[in-house]
CSV table of N, CA and C in Angstrom, one decimal:
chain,number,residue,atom,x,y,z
A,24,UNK,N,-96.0,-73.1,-93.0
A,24,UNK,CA,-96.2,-73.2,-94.4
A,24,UNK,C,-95.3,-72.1,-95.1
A,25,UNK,N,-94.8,-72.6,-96.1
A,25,UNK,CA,-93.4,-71.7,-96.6
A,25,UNK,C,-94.6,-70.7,-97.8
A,26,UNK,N,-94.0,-69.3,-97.7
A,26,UNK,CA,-94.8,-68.1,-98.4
A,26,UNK,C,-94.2,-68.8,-100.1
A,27,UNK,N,-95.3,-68.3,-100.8
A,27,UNK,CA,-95.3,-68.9,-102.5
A,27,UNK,C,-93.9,-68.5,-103.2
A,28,UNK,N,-93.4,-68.7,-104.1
A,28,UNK,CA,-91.9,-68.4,-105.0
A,28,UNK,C,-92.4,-67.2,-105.3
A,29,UNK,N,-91.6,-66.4,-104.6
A,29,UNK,CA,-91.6,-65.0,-105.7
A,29,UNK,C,-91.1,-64.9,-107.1
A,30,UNK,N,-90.1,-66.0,-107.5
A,30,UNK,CA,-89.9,-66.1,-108.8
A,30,UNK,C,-90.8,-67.1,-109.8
A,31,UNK,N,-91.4,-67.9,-109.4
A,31,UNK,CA,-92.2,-68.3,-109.6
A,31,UNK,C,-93.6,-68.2,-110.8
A,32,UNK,N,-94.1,-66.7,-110.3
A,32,UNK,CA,-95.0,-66.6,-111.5
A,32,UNK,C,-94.6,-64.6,-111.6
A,33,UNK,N,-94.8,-64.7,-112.8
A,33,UNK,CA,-94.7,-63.3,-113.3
A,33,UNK,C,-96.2,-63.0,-114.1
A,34,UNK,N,-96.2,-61.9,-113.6
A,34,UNK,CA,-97.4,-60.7,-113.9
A,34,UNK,C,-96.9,-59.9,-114.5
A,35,UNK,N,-97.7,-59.7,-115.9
A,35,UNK,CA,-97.5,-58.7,-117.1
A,35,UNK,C,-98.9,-57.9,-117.3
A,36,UNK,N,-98.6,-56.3,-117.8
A,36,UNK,CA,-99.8,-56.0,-118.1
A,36,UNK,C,-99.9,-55.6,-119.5
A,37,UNK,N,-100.9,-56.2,-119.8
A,37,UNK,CA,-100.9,-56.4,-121.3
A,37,UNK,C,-101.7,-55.3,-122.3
A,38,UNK,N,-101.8,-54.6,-123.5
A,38,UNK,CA,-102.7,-53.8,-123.9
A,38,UNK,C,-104.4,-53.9,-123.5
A,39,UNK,N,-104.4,-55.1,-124.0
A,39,UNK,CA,-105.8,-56.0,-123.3
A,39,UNK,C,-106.0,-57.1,-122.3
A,40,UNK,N,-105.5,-56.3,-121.3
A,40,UNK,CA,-105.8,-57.9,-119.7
A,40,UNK,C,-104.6,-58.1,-119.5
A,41,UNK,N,-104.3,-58.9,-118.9
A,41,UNK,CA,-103.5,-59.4,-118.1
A,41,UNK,C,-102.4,-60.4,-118.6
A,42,UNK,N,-101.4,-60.6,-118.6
A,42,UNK,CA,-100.7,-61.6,-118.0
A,42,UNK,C,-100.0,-62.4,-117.9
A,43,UNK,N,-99.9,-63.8,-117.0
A,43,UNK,CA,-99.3,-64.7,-115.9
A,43,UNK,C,-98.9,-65.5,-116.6
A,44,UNK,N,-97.3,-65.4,-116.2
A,44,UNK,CA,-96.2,-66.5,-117.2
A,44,UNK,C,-96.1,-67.5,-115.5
A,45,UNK,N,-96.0,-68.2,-115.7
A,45,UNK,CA,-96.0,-69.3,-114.4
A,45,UNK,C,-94.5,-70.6,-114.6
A,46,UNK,N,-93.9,-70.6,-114.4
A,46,UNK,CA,-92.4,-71.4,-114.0
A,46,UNK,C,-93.2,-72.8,-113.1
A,47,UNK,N,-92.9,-73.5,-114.2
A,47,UNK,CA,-93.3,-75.0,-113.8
A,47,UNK,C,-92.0,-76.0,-113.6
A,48,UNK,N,-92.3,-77.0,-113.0
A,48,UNK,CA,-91.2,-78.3,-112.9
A,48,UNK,C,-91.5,-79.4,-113.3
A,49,UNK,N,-91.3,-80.2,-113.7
A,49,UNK,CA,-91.8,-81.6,-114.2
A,49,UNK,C,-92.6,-82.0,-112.8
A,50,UNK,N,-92.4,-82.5,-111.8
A,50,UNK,CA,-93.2,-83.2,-110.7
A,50,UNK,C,-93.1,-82.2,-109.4
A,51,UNK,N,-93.0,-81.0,-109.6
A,51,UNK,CA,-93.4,-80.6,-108.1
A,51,UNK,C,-93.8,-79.1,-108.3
A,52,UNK,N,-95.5,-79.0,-107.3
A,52,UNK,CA,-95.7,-77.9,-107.4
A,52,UNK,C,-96.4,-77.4,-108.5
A,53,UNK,N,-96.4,-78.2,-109.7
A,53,UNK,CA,-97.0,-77.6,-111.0
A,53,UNK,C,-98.9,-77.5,-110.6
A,54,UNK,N,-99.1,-77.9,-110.1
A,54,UNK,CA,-101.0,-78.1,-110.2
A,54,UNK,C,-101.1,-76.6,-108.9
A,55,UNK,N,-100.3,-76.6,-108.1
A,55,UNK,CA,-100.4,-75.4,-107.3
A,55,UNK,C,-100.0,-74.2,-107.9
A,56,UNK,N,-99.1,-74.1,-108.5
A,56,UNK,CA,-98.7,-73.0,-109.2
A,56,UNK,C,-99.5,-72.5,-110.1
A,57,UNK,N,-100.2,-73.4,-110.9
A,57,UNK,CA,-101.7,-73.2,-112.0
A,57,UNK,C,-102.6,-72.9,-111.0
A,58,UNK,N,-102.7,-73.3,-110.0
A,58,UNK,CA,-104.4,-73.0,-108.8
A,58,UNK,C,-104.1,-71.8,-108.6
A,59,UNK,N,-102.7,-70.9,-108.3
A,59,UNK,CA,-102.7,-69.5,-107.5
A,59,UNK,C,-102.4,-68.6,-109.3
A,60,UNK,N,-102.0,-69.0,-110.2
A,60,UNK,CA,-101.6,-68.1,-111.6
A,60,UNK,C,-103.3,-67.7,-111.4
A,61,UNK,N,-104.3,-68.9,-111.5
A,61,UNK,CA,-105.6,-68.5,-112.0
A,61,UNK,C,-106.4,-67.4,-110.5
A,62,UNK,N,-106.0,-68.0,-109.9
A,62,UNK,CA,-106.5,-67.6,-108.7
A,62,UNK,C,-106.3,-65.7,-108.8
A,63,UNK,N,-104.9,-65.7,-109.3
A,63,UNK,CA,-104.3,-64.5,-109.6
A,63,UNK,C,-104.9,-63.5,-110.9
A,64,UNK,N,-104.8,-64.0,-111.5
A,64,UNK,CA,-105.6,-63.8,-112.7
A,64,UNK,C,-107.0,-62.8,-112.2
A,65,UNK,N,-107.8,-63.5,-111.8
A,65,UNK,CA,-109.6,-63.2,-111.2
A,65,UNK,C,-109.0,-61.8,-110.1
A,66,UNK,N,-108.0,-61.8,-109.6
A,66,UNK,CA,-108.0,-60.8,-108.8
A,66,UNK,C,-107.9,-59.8,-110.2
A,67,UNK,N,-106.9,-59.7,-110.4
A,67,UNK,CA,-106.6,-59.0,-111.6
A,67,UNK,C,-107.5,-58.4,-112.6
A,68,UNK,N,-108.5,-59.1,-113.0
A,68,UNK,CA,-109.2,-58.8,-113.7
A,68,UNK,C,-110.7,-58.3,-112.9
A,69,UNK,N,-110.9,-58.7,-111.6
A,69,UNK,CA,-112.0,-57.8,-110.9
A,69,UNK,C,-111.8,-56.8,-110.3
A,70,UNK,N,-110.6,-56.4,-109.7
A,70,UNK,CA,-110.1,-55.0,-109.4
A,70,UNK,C,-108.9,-54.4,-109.5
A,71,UNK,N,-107.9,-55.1,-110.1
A,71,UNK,CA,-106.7,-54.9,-110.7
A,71,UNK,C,-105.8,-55.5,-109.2
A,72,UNK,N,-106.2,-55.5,-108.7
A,72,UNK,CA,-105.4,-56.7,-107.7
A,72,UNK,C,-104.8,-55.2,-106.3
A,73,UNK,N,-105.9,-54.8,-106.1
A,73,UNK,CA,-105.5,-53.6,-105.2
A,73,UNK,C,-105.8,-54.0,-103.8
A,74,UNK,N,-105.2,-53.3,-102.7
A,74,UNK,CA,-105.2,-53.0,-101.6
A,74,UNK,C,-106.6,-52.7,-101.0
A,75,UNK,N,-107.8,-53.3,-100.4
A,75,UNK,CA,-109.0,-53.0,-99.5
A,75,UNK,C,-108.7,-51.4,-98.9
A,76,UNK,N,-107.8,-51.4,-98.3
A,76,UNK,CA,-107.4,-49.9,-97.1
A,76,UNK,C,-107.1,-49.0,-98.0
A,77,UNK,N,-105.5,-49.3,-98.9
A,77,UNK,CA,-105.4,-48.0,-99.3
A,77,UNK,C,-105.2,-47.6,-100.8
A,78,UNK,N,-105.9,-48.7,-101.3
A,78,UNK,CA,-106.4,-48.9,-102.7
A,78,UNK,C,-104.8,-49.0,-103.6
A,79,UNK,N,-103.5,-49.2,-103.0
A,79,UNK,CA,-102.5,-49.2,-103.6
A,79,UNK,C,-102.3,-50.7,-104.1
A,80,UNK,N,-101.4,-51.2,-105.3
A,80,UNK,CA,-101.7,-52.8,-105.8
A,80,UNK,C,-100.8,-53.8,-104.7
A,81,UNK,N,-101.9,-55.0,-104.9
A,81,UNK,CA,-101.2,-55.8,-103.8
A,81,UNK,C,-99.7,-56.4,-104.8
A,82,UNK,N,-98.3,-56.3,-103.9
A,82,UNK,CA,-97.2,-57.1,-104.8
A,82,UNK,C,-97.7,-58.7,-104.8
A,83,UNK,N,-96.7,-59.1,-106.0
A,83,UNK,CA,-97.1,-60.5,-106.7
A,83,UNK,C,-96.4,-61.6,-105.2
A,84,UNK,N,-95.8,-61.2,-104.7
A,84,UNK,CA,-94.9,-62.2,-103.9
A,84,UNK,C,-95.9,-62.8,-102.6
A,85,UNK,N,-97.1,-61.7,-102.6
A,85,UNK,CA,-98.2,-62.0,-101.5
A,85,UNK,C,-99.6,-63.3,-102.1
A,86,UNK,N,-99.8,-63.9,-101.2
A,86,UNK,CA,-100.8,-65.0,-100.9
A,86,UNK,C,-101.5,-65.0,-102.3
A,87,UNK,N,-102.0,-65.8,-102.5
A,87,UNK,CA,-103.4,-65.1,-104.0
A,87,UNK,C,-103.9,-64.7,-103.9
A,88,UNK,N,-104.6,-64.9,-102.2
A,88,UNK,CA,-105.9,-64.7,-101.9
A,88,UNK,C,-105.7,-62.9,-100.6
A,89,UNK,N,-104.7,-62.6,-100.9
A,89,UNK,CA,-104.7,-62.0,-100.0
A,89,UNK,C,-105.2,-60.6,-100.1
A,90,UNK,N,-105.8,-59.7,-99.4
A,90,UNK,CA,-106.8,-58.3,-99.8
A,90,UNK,C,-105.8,-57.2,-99.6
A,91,UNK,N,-104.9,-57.1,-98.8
A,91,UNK,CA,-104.3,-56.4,-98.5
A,91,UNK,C,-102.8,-55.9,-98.5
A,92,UNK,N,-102.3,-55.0,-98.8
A,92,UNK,CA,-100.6,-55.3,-99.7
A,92,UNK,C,-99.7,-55.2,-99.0
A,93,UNK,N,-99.9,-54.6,-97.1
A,93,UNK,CA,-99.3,-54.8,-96.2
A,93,UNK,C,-99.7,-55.3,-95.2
A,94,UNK,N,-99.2,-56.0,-93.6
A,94,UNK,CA,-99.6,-56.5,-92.7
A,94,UNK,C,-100.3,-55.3,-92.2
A,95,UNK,N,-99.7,-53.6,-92.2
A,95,UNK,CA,-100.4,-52.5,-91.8
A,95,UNK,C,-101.5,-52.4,-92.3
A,96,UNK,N,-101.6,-52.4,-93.1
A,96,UNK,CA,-103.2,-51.9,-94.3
A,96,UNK,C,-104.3,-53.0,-93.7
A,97,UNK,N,-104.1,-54.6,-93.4
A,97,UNK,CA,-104.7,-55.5,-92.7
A,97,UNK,C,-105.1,-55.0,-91.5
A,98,UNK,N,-104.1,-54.3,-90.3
A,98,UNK,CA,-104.7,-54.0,-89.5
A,98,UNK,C,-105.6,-52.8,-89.1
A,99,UNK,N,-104.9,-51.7,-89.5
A,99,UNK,CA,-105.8,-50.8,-89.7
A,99,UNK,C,-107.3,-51.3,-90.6
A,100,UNK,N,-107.6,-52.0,-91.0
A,100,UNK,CA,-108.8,-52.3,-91.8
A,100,UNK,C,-109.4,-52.6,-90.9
A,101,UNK,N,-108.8,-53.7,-89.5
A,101,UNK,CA,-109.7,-54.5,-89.0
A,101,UNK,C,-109.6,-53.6,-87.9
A,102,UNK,N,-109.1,-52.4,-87.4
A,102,UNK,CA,-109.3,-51.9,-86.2
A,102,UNK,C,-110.5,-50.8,-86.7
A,103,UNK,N,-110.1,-50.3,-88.0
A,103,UNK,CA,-111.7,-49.5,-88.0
A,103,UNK,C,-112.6,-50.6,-88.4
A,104,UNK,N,-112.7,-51.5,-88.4
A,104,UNK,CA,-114.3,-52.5,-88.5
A,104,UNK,C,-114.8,-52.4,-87.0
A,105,UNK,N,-113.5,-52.8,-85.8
A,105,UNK,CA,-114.0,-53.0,-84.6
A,105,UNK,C,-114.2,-51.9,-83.8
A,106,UNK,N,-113.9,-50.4,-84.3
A,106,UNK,CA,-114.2,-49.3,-83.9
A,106,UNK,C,-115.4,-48.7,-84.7
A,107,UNK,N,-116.1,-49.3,-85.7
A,107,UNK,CA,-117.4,-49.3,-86.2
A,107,UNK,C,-117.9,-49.9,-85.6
A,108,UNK,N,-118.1,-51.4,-85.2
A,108,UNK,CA,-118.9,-52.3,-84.5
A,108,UNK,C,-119.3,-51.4,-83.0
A,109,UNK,N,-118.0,-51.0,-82.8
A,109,UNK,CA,-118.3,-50.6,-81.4
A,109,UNK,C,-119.4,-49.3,-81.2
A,110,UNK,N,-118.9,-48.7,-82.2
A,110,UNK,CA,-120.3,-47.3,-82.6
A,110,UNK,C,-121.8,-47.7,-82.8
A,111,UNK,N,-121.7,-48.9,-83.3
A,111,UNK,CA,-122.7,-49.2,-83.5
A,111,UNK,C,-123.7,-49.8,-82.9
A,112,UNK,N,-122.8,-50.2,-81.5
A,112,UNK,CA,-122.9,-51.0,-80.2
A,112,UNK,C,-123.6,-50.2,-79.7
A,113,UNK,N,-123.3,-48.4,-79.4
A,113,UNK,CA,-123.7,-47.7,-78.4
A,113,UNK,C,-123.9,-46.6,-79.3
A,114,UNK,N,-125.0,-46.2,-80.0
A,114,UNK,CA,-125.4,-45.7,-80.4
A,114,UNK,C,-125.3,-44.2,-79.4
A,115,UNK,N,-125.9,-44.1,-78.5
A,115,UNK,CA,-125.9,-43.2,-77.9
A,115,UNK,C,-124.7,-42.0,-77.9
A,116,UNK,N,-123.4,-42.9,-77.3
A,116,UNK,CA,-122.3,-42.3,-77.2
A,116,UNK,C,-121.7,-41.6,-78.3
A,117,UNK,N,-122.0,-41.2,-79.3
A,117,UNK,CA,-122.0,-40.6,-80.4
A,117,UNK,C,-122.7,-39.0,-80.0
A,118,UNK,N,-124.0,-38.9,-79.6
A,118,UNK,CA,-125.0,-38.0,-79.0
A,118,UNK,C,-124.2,-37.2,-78.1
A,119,UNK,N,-123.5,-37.8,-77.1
A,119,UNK,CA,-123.2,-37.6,-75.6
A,119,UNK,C,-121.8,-36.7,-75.8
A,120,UNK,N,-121.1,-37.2,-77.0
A,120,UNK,CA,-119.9,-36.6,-77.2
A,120,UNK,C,-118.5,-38.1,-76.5
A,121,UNK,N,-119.3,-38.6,-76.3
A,121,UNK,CA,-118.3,-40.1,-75.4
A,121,UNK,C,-117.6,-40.8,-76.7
A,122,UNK,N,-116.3,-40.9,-76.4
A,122,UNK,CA,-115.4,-41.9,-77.5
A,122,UNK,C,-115.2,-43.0,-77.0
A,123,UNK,N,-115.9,-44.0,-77.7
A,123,UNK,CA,-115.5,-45.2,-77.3
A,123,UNK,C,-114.1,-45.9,-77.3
């Protein structure tokens, strides 16, 4: 699946809110390009469209739905969830001085 136009839609920030100029065609792509502007939008306006990890903004050229503004910042997120899980697994080992 081909990554979205980066030229595509443009993100403005405006005195009050946001926004999204979206580059339409007569027959192709126009209903998707309105599904990810709005999609884009709601990010925007509930946390300004930032980064989960390291709170820096995610760029426009990434997914709509995406949390994260690099593949690094994705991983590191998910290696400390599964190095929490793991803590949480073995309570003990915290006590003992043991690193999981």
């Amino acid at each position: 699946m081909p990554a979205p136009d980066p030229h595509g839609i443009t993100i403005e920030e405006r005195p009050h809110g946001w926004g999204v100029l979206v580059e339409t065609f007569m027959l192709s792509g126009r209903t998707q390009r309105m599904a990810r502007a709005k999609r884009i939008l709601r990010n925007l306006a509930a946390n300004g469209w930032a980064c989960r990890w390291c709170g820096g903004p995610v760029p426009e050229f990434r997914r709509a739905d995406a949390c994260y503004c690099v593949e690094g910042c994705r991983k590191r997120a998910a290696r400390s969830r599964r190095k929490a899980k793991a803590r949480a697994s073995f309570p003990d080992a915290d006590a003992r001085g043991i690193d999981c």
